[in-house]
Amino acid sequence: MDEVIQKERQHLTLVTRKPCFSLPTACPSCLPVYIYLKFANVPFDLCYNLTYPDSDQIPYVDSDTYVAYNNEKGGVIESLKEDNIVNLDSEVQSLPEWVSIVAMINSWLSDAILYELWVGSDGTSANKIYYSDLPWPIGKLLYLKQVYNVKQLLGISKDTAERREEEIYRRATIAYQALSTKLGEEPTSLDAIFLGHALITLYALPETSMLRSKLLEQPNLVLYADKHKAELLDSSDPSSSSSSSSSIPKRGPSNWSSKPKSQPPKRERTEEEKNFRRKAKYFLVTQLVAVLVFLSLLGGSDDTEVDADGDDDFDYDN
């Protein structure tokens, strides 16, 4: 078993959304996994999926005989831990306080970054992270669809918008205050999850972001994030354990595109490449049709707001 696990570690490929904002990826689900593998000093190749911006399978970790998807077993990090591929939490995962803080990050801070990207801003950051490689009409329609979905998820309607915004930022402030004294010397998944959140908040959100201002009120957390950004991300070089790769992993969505660092010279397309382009165009057309149907149904009803009356029962505050 140990030999199999060691073999898996030597052939890992992490598939994420593309790099932007001076980060290897600015996707809130992807960056913590990248940082987790860097903390573990596990060699891995980094590939980018540009074809499925709304896939809930991304990020995923792939190897010759193993795959861990974002939408299975509680996410990629939990899968890597459960399957004994990479586990940084063995000494702390049974501590109630540690477990509660991780849960707080995965709920309160996750809600806050969702709100900022899709509701509390003009959408510039979200479009750059997810849709900038798609034709503008399709990207815009997918963005509007996701805004609607996030409002449903967070229980935001015309009647509850102000209350939910206040609640989201209040909980984010409580989480930041709790984390300011809890991040340890030995990194765990807690550190990776928070760092992913903090770096996206500091570098991908606009300067006018309310969440960014809340984080800046905790200078020790900002210093912690910048320190690890310099150590883990800015110091990357060709000999580091991760690299951009144009090779296609053996699993994952069938129609996907990776983004190499340099563009190769033009050449005649092979039959396989022509088939790929046809499939990609078909995907974009079907997405456009699906979104148009969605918007037509949405526009046919005057009552599209979310009933969030039951939200009062969800309260972590003391």
XYZ file of N, CA and C in Angstrom, residues 65-295:
693
model
N -3.704 6.083 -11.812
C -4.736 5.178 -11.302
C -5.626 5.824 -10.258
N -5.626 7.166 -10.192
C -6.357 7.833 -9.116
C -6.907 9.167 -9.608
N -8.088 9.549 -9.111
C -8.641 10.855 -9.408
C -9.474 11.325 -8.220
N -9.360 12.594 -7.887
C -10.140 13.199 -6.801
C -10.799 14.454 -7.350
N -12.146 14.439 -7.390
C -12.899 15.561 -7.938
C -13.374 16.498 -6.840
N -13.610 17.747 -7.242
C -14.092 18.754 -6.304
C -15.474 18.435 -5.759
N -16.305 17.760 -6.545
C -17.685 17.515 -6.143
C -17.897 16.132 -5.527
N -16.815 15.503 -5.052
C -16.925 14.195 -4.409
C -16.195 14.196 -3.068
N -16.743 13.494 -2.090
C -16.113 13.289 -0.773
C -15.780 14.588 -0.058
N -16.560 15.632 -0.290
C -16.293 16.886 0.398
C -15.191 17.724 -0.216
N -14.741 17.385 -1.419
C -13.733 18.183 -2.093
C -12.419 17.445 -2.269
N -11.513 18.051 -3.019
C -10.246 17.406 -3.362
C -9.382 17.174 -2.131
N -9.264 18.171 -1.258
C -8.402 18.031 -0.086
C -8.893 16.901 0.814
N -10.198 16.834 1.032
C -10.748 15.759 1.867
C -10.518 14.402 1.226
N -10.622 14.319 -0.097
C -10.354 13.054 -0.786
C -8.897 12.632 -0.640
N -7.983 13.589 -0.811
C -6.563 13.272 -0.671
C -6.243 12.782 0.740
N -6.891 13.366 1.735
C -6.687 12.936 3.119
C -7.289 11.552 3.356
N -8.540 11.391 2.944
C -9.244 10.122 3.188
C -8.567 8.948 2.493
N -8.006 9.191 1.312
C -7.375 8.122 0.537
C -5.885 7.967 0.834
N -5.411 8.704 1.862
C -4.008 8.601 2.289
C -3.009 8.955 1.191
N -3.407 9.880 0.334
C -2.489 10.366 -0.679
C -1.641 11.497 -0.103
N -2.304 12.495 0.465
C -1.627 13.610 1.133
C -2.485 14.014 2.333
N -1.929 13.911 3.537
C -2.679 14.276 4.742
C -1.795 15.111 5.666
N -2.082 16.400 5.724
C -1.357 17.303 6.621
C -2.059 17.472 7.967
N -3.208 16.825 8.138
C -4.049 17.082 9.308
C -4.078 15.951 10.325
N -3.207 14.978 10.174
C -3.304 13.782 11.015
C -3.204 14.082 12.509
N -2.476 15.130 12.880
C -2.279 15.428 14.292
C -3.325 16.390 14.864
N -4.124 16.983 14.004
C -5.064 18.001 14.500
C -6.519 17.710 14.123
N -6.772 16.782 13.214
C -8.112 16.616 12.674
C -9.129 16.095 13.678
N -8.665 15.632 14.841
C -9.594 15.181 15.882
C -9.814 16.227 16.973
N -9.178 17.395 16.845
C -9.324 18.447 17.840
C -10.595 19.245 17.553
N -11.537 19.315 18.505
C -12.816 19.999 18.261
C -12.652 21.460 17.835
N -11.726 22.186 18.452
C -11.557 23.593 18.111
C -11.073 23.755 16.681
N -10.130 22.918 16.275
C -9.622 22.980 14.907
C -10.731 22.665 13.910
N -11.522 21.633 14.195
C -12.615 21.239 13.304
C -13.632 22.374 13.171
N -13.951 23.045 14.274
C -14.946 24.117 14.235
C -14.448 25.314 13.426
N -13.149 25.611 13.514
C -12.601 26.740 12.750
C -12.611 26.429 11.251
N -12.267 25.195 10.886
C -12.330 24.805 9.473
C -13.761 24.925 8.958
N -14.727 24.479 9.785
C -16.130 24.583 9.382
C -16.544 26.041 9.210
N -16.043 26.914 10.057
C -16.368 28.329 9.961
C -15.824 28.928 8.662
N -14.598 28.554 8.291
C -14.028 29.046 7.034
C -14.854 28.538 5.849
N -15.194 27.254 5.893
C -15.912 26.647 4.773
C -17.352 27.116 4.658
N -17.874 27.769 5.687
C -19.235 28.288 5.614
C -19.237 29.811 5.522
N -18.791 30.484 6.566
C -18.884 31.938 6.614
C -17.994 32.628 5.583
N -16.720 32.232 5.502
C -15.822 32.886 4.547
C -16.116 32.456 3.112
N -16.579 31.230 2.935
C -16.987 30.783 1.603
C -18.187 31.583 1.115
N -19.165 31.810 1.992
C -20.319 32.631 1.624
C -19.883 34.051 1.289
N -18.921 34.577 2.054
C -18.484 35.960 1.846
C -17.818 36.139 0.487
N -16.955 35.210 0.097
C -16.269 35.350 -1.191
C -17.246 35.143 -2.340
N -18.219 34.248 -2.162
C -19.267 34.074 -3.170
C -20.045 35.366 -3.353
N -20.430 35.962 -2.236
C -21.199 37.206 -2.293
C -20.409 38.301 -3.000
N -19.138 38.431 -2.652
C -18.319 39.479 -3.252
C -18.162 39.284 -4.762
N -17.915 38.058 -5.194
C -17.663 37.807 -6.605
C -18.914 37.990 -7.457
N -20.072 37.553 -6.944
C -21.261 37.451 -7.795
C -22.359 38.464 -7.489
N -22.358 39.044 -6.289
C -23.451 39.935 -5.902
C -22.945 41.316 -5.488
N -21.917 41.351 -4.664
C -21.474 42.597 -4.063
C -20.501 43.406 -4.888
N -20.331 43.081 -6.165
C -19.408 43.825 -7.027
C -19.996 43.903 -8.426
N -19.250 44.530 -9.344
C -19.747 44.667 -10.717
C -19.473 43.437 -11.574
N -18.862 42.399 -10.997
C -18.642 41.153 -11.720
C -17.360 41.095 -12.525
N -16.544 42.129 -12.480
C -15.309 42.139 -13.268
C -14.382 40.994 -12.878
N -14.197 40.795 -11.584
C -13.297 39.730 -11.117
C -13.823 38.356 -11.505
N -15.118 38.125 -11.296
C -15.704 36.822 -11.627
C -15.576 36.522 -13.115
N -15.835 37.516 -13.947
C -15.715 37.306 -15.389
C -14.294 36.968 -15.793
N -13.313 37.621 -15.188
C -11.918 37.346 -15.529
C -11.515 35.946 -15.075
N -12.011 35.508 -13.924
C -11.659 34.189 -13.394
C -12.296 33.072 -14.204
N -13.569 33.250 -14.589
C -14.339 32.132 -15.146
C -14.624 32.238 -16.640
N -14.909 33.425 -17.170
C -15.549 33.500 -18.478
C -14.776 34.273 -19.538
N -13.620 34.802 -19.245
C -12.958 35.694 -20.197
C -12.490 34.976 -21.464
N -12.406 33.656 -21.455
C -11.994 32.912 -22.649
C -13.174 32.503 -23.524
N -14.397 32.809 -23.069
C -15.586 32.489 -23.853
C -16.006 33.698 -24.680
N -16.733 33.480 -25.769
C -17.313 34.615 -26.493
C -18.154 35.469 -25.544
N -18.115 36.794 -25.739
C -18.748 37.700 -24.781
C -20.214 37.375 -24.498
N -21.074 37.135 -25.505
C -22.488 36.881 -25.169
C -22.678 35.663 -24.275
N -21.926 34.602 -24.567
C -22.080 33.384 -23.768
C -21.547 33.608 -22.356
N -20.381 34.256 -22.256
C -19.841 34.543 -20.935
C -20.774 35.400 -20.105
N -21.380 36.406 -20.738
C -22.303 37.291 -20.022
C -23.539 36.542 -19.547
N -24.079 35.704 -20.384
C -25.270 34.946 -20.009
C -24.969 33.951 -18.895
N -23.817 33.282 -18.983
C -23.439 32.351 -17.919
C -23.204 33.095 -16.605
N -22.650 34.298 -16.694
C -22.461 35.116 -15.492
C -23.796 35.461 -14.843
N -24.769 35.898 -15.640
C -26.089 36.246 -15.096
C -26.782 35.024 -14.476
N -26.589 33.887 -15.110
C -27.157 32.657 -14.562
C -26.537 32.337 -13.210
N -25.212 32.496 -13.096
C -24.535 32.202 -11.839
C -24.920 33.199 -10.747
N -25.112 34.466 -11.107
C -25.580 35.456 -10.125
C -26.907 35.014 -9.537
N -27.807 34.581 -10.383
C -29.109 34.101 -9.919
C -28.947 32.898 -8.989
N -28.082 31.949 -9.368
C -27.867 30.755 -8.551
C -27.278 31.100 -7.185
N -26.326 32.040 -7.159
C -25.701 32.434 -5.892
C -26.703 33.130 -4.986
N -27.562 33.957 -5.564
C -28.593 34.601 -4.756
C -29.524 33.560 -4.130
N -29.851 32.537 -4.879
C -30.658 31.453 -4.323
C -29.921 30.749 -3.188
N -28.651 30.436 -3.429
C -27.857 29.715 -2.448
C -27.721 30.497 -1.144
N -27.525 31.803 -1.251
C -27.318 32.639 -0.070
C -28.620 33.175 0.528
N -29.743 32.874 -0.110
C -31.018 33.341 0.412
C -31.211 34.831 0.279
N -30.840 35.383 -0.874
C -30.916 36.824 -1.092
C -32.094 37.144 -1.994
N -32.960 38.015 -1.538
C -34.074 38.527 -2.317
C -34.150 40.032 -2.108
N -35.114 40.675 -2.747
C -35.281 42.115 -2.552
C -35.545 42.439 -1.088
N -36.316 41.581 -0.430
C -36.687 41.839 0.960
C -35.562 41.541 1.937
N -34.671 40.608 1.582
C -33.647 40.173 2.538
C -32.253 40.670 2.196
N -32.093 41.371 1.077
C -30.750 41.716 0.584
C -29.935 42.487 1.614
N -30.519 43.510 2.210
C -29.770 44.335 3.158
C -29.393 43.544 4.405
N -30.322 42.767 4.918
C -30.051 41.981 6.130
C -29.000 40.917 5.880
N -29.093 40.239 4.724
C -28.130 39.180 4.425
C -26.733 39.758 4.209
N -26.643 40.923 3.541
C -25.333 41.546 3.347
C -24.689 41.869 4.696
N -25.453 42.463 5.587
C -24.927 42.798 6.906
C -24.493 41.541 7.655
N -25.279 40.486 7.552
C -24.967 39.235 8.239
C -23.708 38.582 7.671
N -23.553 38.595 6.351
C -22.389 37.987 5.709
C -21.107 38.681 6.144
N -21.096 39.997 6.148
C -19.887 40.718 6.528
C -19.617 40.629 8.029
N -20.676 40.564 8.823
C -20.479 40.417 10.272
C -19.840 39.070 10.585
N -20.290 38.029 9.929
C -19.721 36.700 10.156
C -18.291 36.620 9.632
N -18.017 37.264 8.507
C -16.652 37.275 7.982
C -15.712 37.962 8.964
N -16.171 39.057 9.586
C -15.352 39.761 10.576
C -15.066 38.866 11.775
N -16.074 38.150 12.245
C -15.882 37.221 13.370
C -14.874 36.137 13.007
N -14.977 35.608 11.775
C -14.056 34.557 11.330
C -12.623 35.084 11.271
N -12.424 36.277 10.738
C -11.084 36.848 10.668
C -10.500 37.050 12.069
N -11.307 37.534 12.976
C -10.835 37.747 14.342
C -10.439 36.428 14.999
N -11.218 35.373 14.769
C -10.895 34.068 15.340
C -9.617 33.496 14.731
N -9.439 33.686 13.434
C -8.275 33.129 12.749
C -6.984 33.864 13.082
N -7.084 35.084 13.536
C -5.891 35.897 13.762
C -4.951 35.287 14.789
N -5.446 34.376 15.617
C -4.599 33.741 16.638
C -4.535 32.222 16.485
N -5.077 31.673 15.397
C -5.195 30.219 15.289
C -4.301 29.588 14.236
N -3.691 30.372 13.377
C -2.867 29.798 12.313
C -1.513 29.416 12.874
N -1.130 28.142 12.701
C 0.050 27.623 13.375
C 1.296 27.611 12.521
N 2.376 27.141 13.154
C 3.663 27.042 12.466
C 3.671 25.902 11.456
N 3.081 24.772 11.850
C 3.006 23.625 10.941
C 1.742 23.732 10.109
N 1.857 23.925 8.799
C 0.657 24.147 7.978
C -0.233 22.914 7.895
N -1.523 23.143 7.895
C -2.538 22.110 7.720
C -3.482 22.559 6.615
N -4.533 21.783 6.396
C -5.516 22.205 5.400
C -6.188 23.506 5.812
N -6.269 23.775 7.111
C -6.809 25.048 7.586
C -6.024 26.217 6.998
N -4.702 26.133 7.044
C -3.860 27.188 6.482
C -4.066 27.314 4.970
N -4.150 26.169 4.283
C -4.309 26.204 2.834
C -5.645 26.826 2.440
N -6.715 26.455 3.144
C -8.040 26.993 2.819
C -8.090 28.489 3.085
N -7.555 28.907 4.246
C -7.571 30.336 4.546
C -6.696 31.124 3.576
N -5.494 30.621 3.282
C -4.605 31.342 2.371
C -5.228 31.510 0.991
N -5.896 30.461 0.506
C -6.584 30.594 -0.771
C -7.613 31.708 -0.725
N -8.404 31.726 0.335
C -9.411 32.782 0.507
C -8.751 34.149 0.616
N -7.721 34.269 1.446
C -7.100 35.568 1.710
C -6.430 36.135 0.464
N -5.711 35.311 -0.290
C -5.004 35.811 -1.462
C -5.975 36.267 -2.551
N -7.075 35.537 -2.720
C -8.082 35.975 -3.690
C -8.741 37.270 -3.224
N -9.013 37.369 -1.922
C -9.621 38.581 -1.377
C -8.704 39.781 -1.558
N -7.410 39.597 -1.310
C -6.463 40.706 -1.373
C -6.087 41.096 -2.796
N -5.997 40.111 -3.708
C -5.444 40.386 -5.024
C -6.458 40.326 -6.170
N -7.567 39.608 -5.985
C -8.534 39.485 -7.081
C -9.740 40.401 -6.912
N -10.071 40.760 -5.681
C -11.212 41.646 -5.464
C -10.783 43.105 -5.639
N -11.706 43.970 -6.048
C -11.350 45.387 -6.247
C -11.028 46.073 -4.924
N -10.347 47.198 -5.019
C -9.961 47.934 -3.810
C -11.171 48.430 -3.023
N -12.302 48.570 -3.695
C -13.514 49.028 -3.019
C -14.254 47.897 -2.306
N -13.728 46.692 -2.374
C -14.397 45.529 -1.772
C -14.528 45.685 -0.257
N -15.738 45.455 0.240
C -15.976 45.489 1.674
C -15.258 44.334 2.375
N -15.264 43.149 1.767
C -14.594 41.999 2.368
C -13.090 42.248 2.455
N -12.527 42.832 1.429
C -11.095 43.156 1.436
C -10.764 44.121 2.579
N -11.618 45.107 2.784
C -11.379 46.063 3.871
C -11.479 45.392 5.229
N -12.385 44.417 5.371
C -12.505 43.684 6.631
C -11.239 42.878 6.912
N -10.677 42.267 5.867
C -9.453 41.492 6.039
C -8.274 42.405 6.366
N -8.222 43.568 5.738
C -7.123 44.506 6.000
C -7.139 45.037 7.426
N -8.257 44.900 8.124
C -8.323 45.303 9.530
C -7.563 44.342 10.441
N -7.137 43.196 9.894
C -6.367 42.205 10.655
C -4.960 42.128 10.046
N -4.065 43.044 10.433
C -2.745 43.116 9.775
C -1.922 41.838 9.909
N -2.098 41.095 11.003
C -1.333 39.852 11.133
C -1.751 38.814 10.098
N -3.040 38.795 9.733
C -3.493 37.871 8.696
C -2.975 38.298 7.324
N -2.923 39.598 7.086
C -2.398 40.098 5.816
C -0.909 39.762 5.686
N -0.149 39.964 6.765
C 1.271 39.625 6.752
C 1.472 38.126 6.539
N 0.635 37.327 7.181
C 0.700 35.877 7.032
C 0.466 35.481 5.572
N -0.556 36.085 4.945
C -0.864 35.762 3.556
C 0.261 36.201 2.619
N 0.765 37.418 2.813
C 1.827 37.910 1.942
C 3.117 37.113 2.104
N 3.403 36.695 3.324
C 4.607 35.891 3.586
C 4.550 34.581 2.805
N 3.415 33.904 2.881
C 3.309 32.620 2.198
C 3.171 32.801 0.684
N 2.592 33.910 0.251
C 2.549 34.166 -1.191
C 3.967 34.284 -1.744
N 4.829 34.983 -1.014
C 6.216 35.132 -1.458
C 6.943 33.790 -1.453
N 6.676 32.966 -0.447
C 7.384 31.690 -0.317
C 6.863 30.630 -1.281
N 5.547 30.567 -1.463
C 4.942 29.469 -2.218
C 4.679 29.805 -3.679
N 4.359 31.067 -3.966
C 3.924 31.426 -5.307
C 4.951 32.256 -6.058
N 5.425 33.343 -5.443
C 6.324 34.247 -6.144
C 7.693 33.650 -6.397
N 8.090 32.667 -5.566
C 9.426 32.087 -5.706
C 9.469 30.913 -6.674
N 8.355 30.632 -7.349
C 8.316 29.495 -8.277
C 9.324 29.690 -9.396
N 9.987 28.597 -9.768
C 10.936 28.625 -10.878
C 10.857 27.301 -11.611
N 11.564 27.147 -12.746
C 11.455 25.915 -13.523
C 11.795 24.656 -12.757
N 12.557 24.755 -11.661
C 12.926 23.566 -10.906
C 11.976 23.276 -9.763
N 10.920 24.104 -9.611
C 9.988 23.896 -8.509
C 9.145 22.667 -8.758
N 8.361 22.263 -7.739
C 7.648 20.996 -7.806
C 6.443 21.044 -8.706
N 5.949 22.227 -9.080
C 4.788 22.313 -9.956
C 5.127 23.129 -11.189
N 4.436 22.838 -12.267
C 4.698 23.564 -13.501
C 3.460 23.545 -14.362
N 3.351 24.547 -15.249
C 2.258 24.533 -16.199
C 2.513 23.442 -17.219
N 1.467 22.756 -17.607
C 1.623 21.642 -18.528
C 0.502 21.666 -19.546
N 0.815 21.318 -20.776
C -0.206 21.236 -21.809
C -0.663 19.807 -22.046
N -0.176 18.852 -21.250
C -0.610 17.475 -21.405
C -1.996 17.303 -20.822
N -2.801 16.434 -21.436
C -4.179 16.230 -20.994
C -4.223 15.121 -19.963
N -4.769 15.364 -18.751
C -4.897 14.302 -17.767
C -5.777 13.188 -18.296
N -5.642 12.029 -17.684
C -6.350 10.857 -18.172
C -7.817 10.868 -17.811
N -8.228 11.706 -16.839
C -9.627 11.772 -16.453
C -10.092 13.217 -16.482
N -11.388 13.366 -16.267
C -11.944 14.711 -16.202
C -12.871 14.957 -17.370
N -13.417 16.166 -17.497
C -14.295 16.490 -18.619
C -13.614 16.196 -19.945
N -14.370 15.635 -20.875
C -13.759 15.153 -22.113
C -13.286 16.279 -23.010
N -14.041 17.388 -23.072
C -13.641 18.515 -23.914
C -13.009 19.577 -23.049
N -11.707 19.648 -23.016
C -11.049 20.656 -22.180
C -9.807 21.142 -22.860
N -9.347 22.298 -22.446
C -8.190 22.917 -23.082
C -7.226 23.395 -22.022
N -5.951 23.108 -22.163
C -4.951 23.637 -21.248
C -4.252 24.814 -21.893
N -3.618 25.639 -21.086
C -3.025 26.879 -21.582
C -1.528 26.860 -21.365
N -0.726 26.503 -22.374
C 0.726 26.499 -22.214
C 1.263 27.905 -22.095
N 2.505 28.003 -21.629
C 3.088 29.313 -21.379
C 3.365 30.072 -22.670
N 3.673 29.387 -23.757
C 3.969 30.065 -25.010
C 3.163 29.432 -26.135
N 2.831 30.209 -27.142
C 2.040 29.726 -28.259
C 2.945 29.054 -29.293
N 2.650 27.829 -29.715
C 3.462 27.161 -30.730
C 3.221 27.785 -32.102
N 4.145 27.597 -33.043
C 3.938 28.120 -34.394
C 2.735 27.456 -35.055
N 2.095 28.207 -35.962
C 0.906 27.677 -36.618
C 1.268 26.465 -37.460
N 0.377 25.496 -37.493
C 0.580 24.298 -38.294
C -0.785 23.778 -38.713
N -0.797 22.850 -39.635
C -2.056 22.286 -40.099
C -2.674 21.418 -38.995
N -3.960 21.605 -38.775
C -4.629 20.882 -37.700
C -4.790 19.408 -38.068
N -4.625 18.539 -37.079
C -4.878 17.125 -37.277
C -6.380 16.866 -37.226
N -6.781 15.676 -37.624
C -8.195 15.317 -37.584
C -8.732 15.331 -36.156
N -7.878 14.908 -35.216
C -8.286 14.922 -33.805
C -8.544 16.344 -33.323
N -7.675 17.290 -33.709
C -7.860 18.688 -33.318
C -9.104 19.281 -33.958
N -9.382 18.901 -35.215
C -10.598 19.393 -35.863
C -11.837 18.883 -35.146
N -11.812 17.609 -34.731
C -12.943 17.063 -33.974
C -13.105 17.771 -32.647
N -11.985 18.077 -32.005
C -12.045 18.791 -30.719
C -12.700 20.158 -30.885
N -12.306 20.893 -31.928
C -12.875 22.221 -32.151
C -14.364 22.138 -32.439
N -14.783 21.121 -33.188
C -16.210 20.959 -33.463
C -16.985 20.694 -32.172
N -16.399 19.839 -31.311
C -17.067 19.538 -30.047
C -17.125 20.771 -29.151
N -16.043 21.553 -29.150
C -16.038 22.767 -28.326
C -17.098 23.747 -28.801
N -17.246 23.901 -30.144
C -18.272 24.793 -30.667
C -19.665 24.283 -30.300
N -19.843 22.965 -30.353
C -21.139 22.386 -29.975
C -21.442 22.667 -28.508
N -20.423 22.559 -27.664
C -20.613 22.858 -26.233
C -21.055 24.302 -26.036
N -20.400 25.238 -26.723
C -20.743 26.654 -26.566
C -22.155 26.929 -27.048
N -22.549 26.297 -28.156
C -23.902 26.501 -28.675
C -24.944 25.969 -27.696
N -24.706 24.756 -27.162
C -25.670 24.185 -26.212
C -25.752 25.009 -24.938
N -24.611 25.552 -24.484
C -24.636 26.425 -23.308
C -25.457 27.674 -23.601
N -25.281 28.262 -24.786
C -26.035 29.462 -25.147
C -27.529 29.181 -25.177
N -27.916 28.057 -25.781
C -29.335 27.700 -25.836
C -29.898 27.498 -24.439
N -29.131 26.782 -23.583
C -29.601 26.520 -22.225
C -29.802 27.812 -21.445
N -28.857 28.747 -21.584
C -28.977 30.007 -20.862
C -30.124 30.849 -21.394
N -30.318 30.860 -22.718
C -31.440 31.606 -23.293
C -32.777 31.064 -22.810
N -32.890 29.730 -22.745
C -34.117 29.121 -22.208
C -34.304 29.514 -20.759
N -33.205 29.467 -20.000
C -33.272 29.840 -18.580
C -33.754 31.278 -18.418
N -33.163 32.200 -19.188
C -33.543 33.611 -19.062
C -34.969 33.856 -19.526
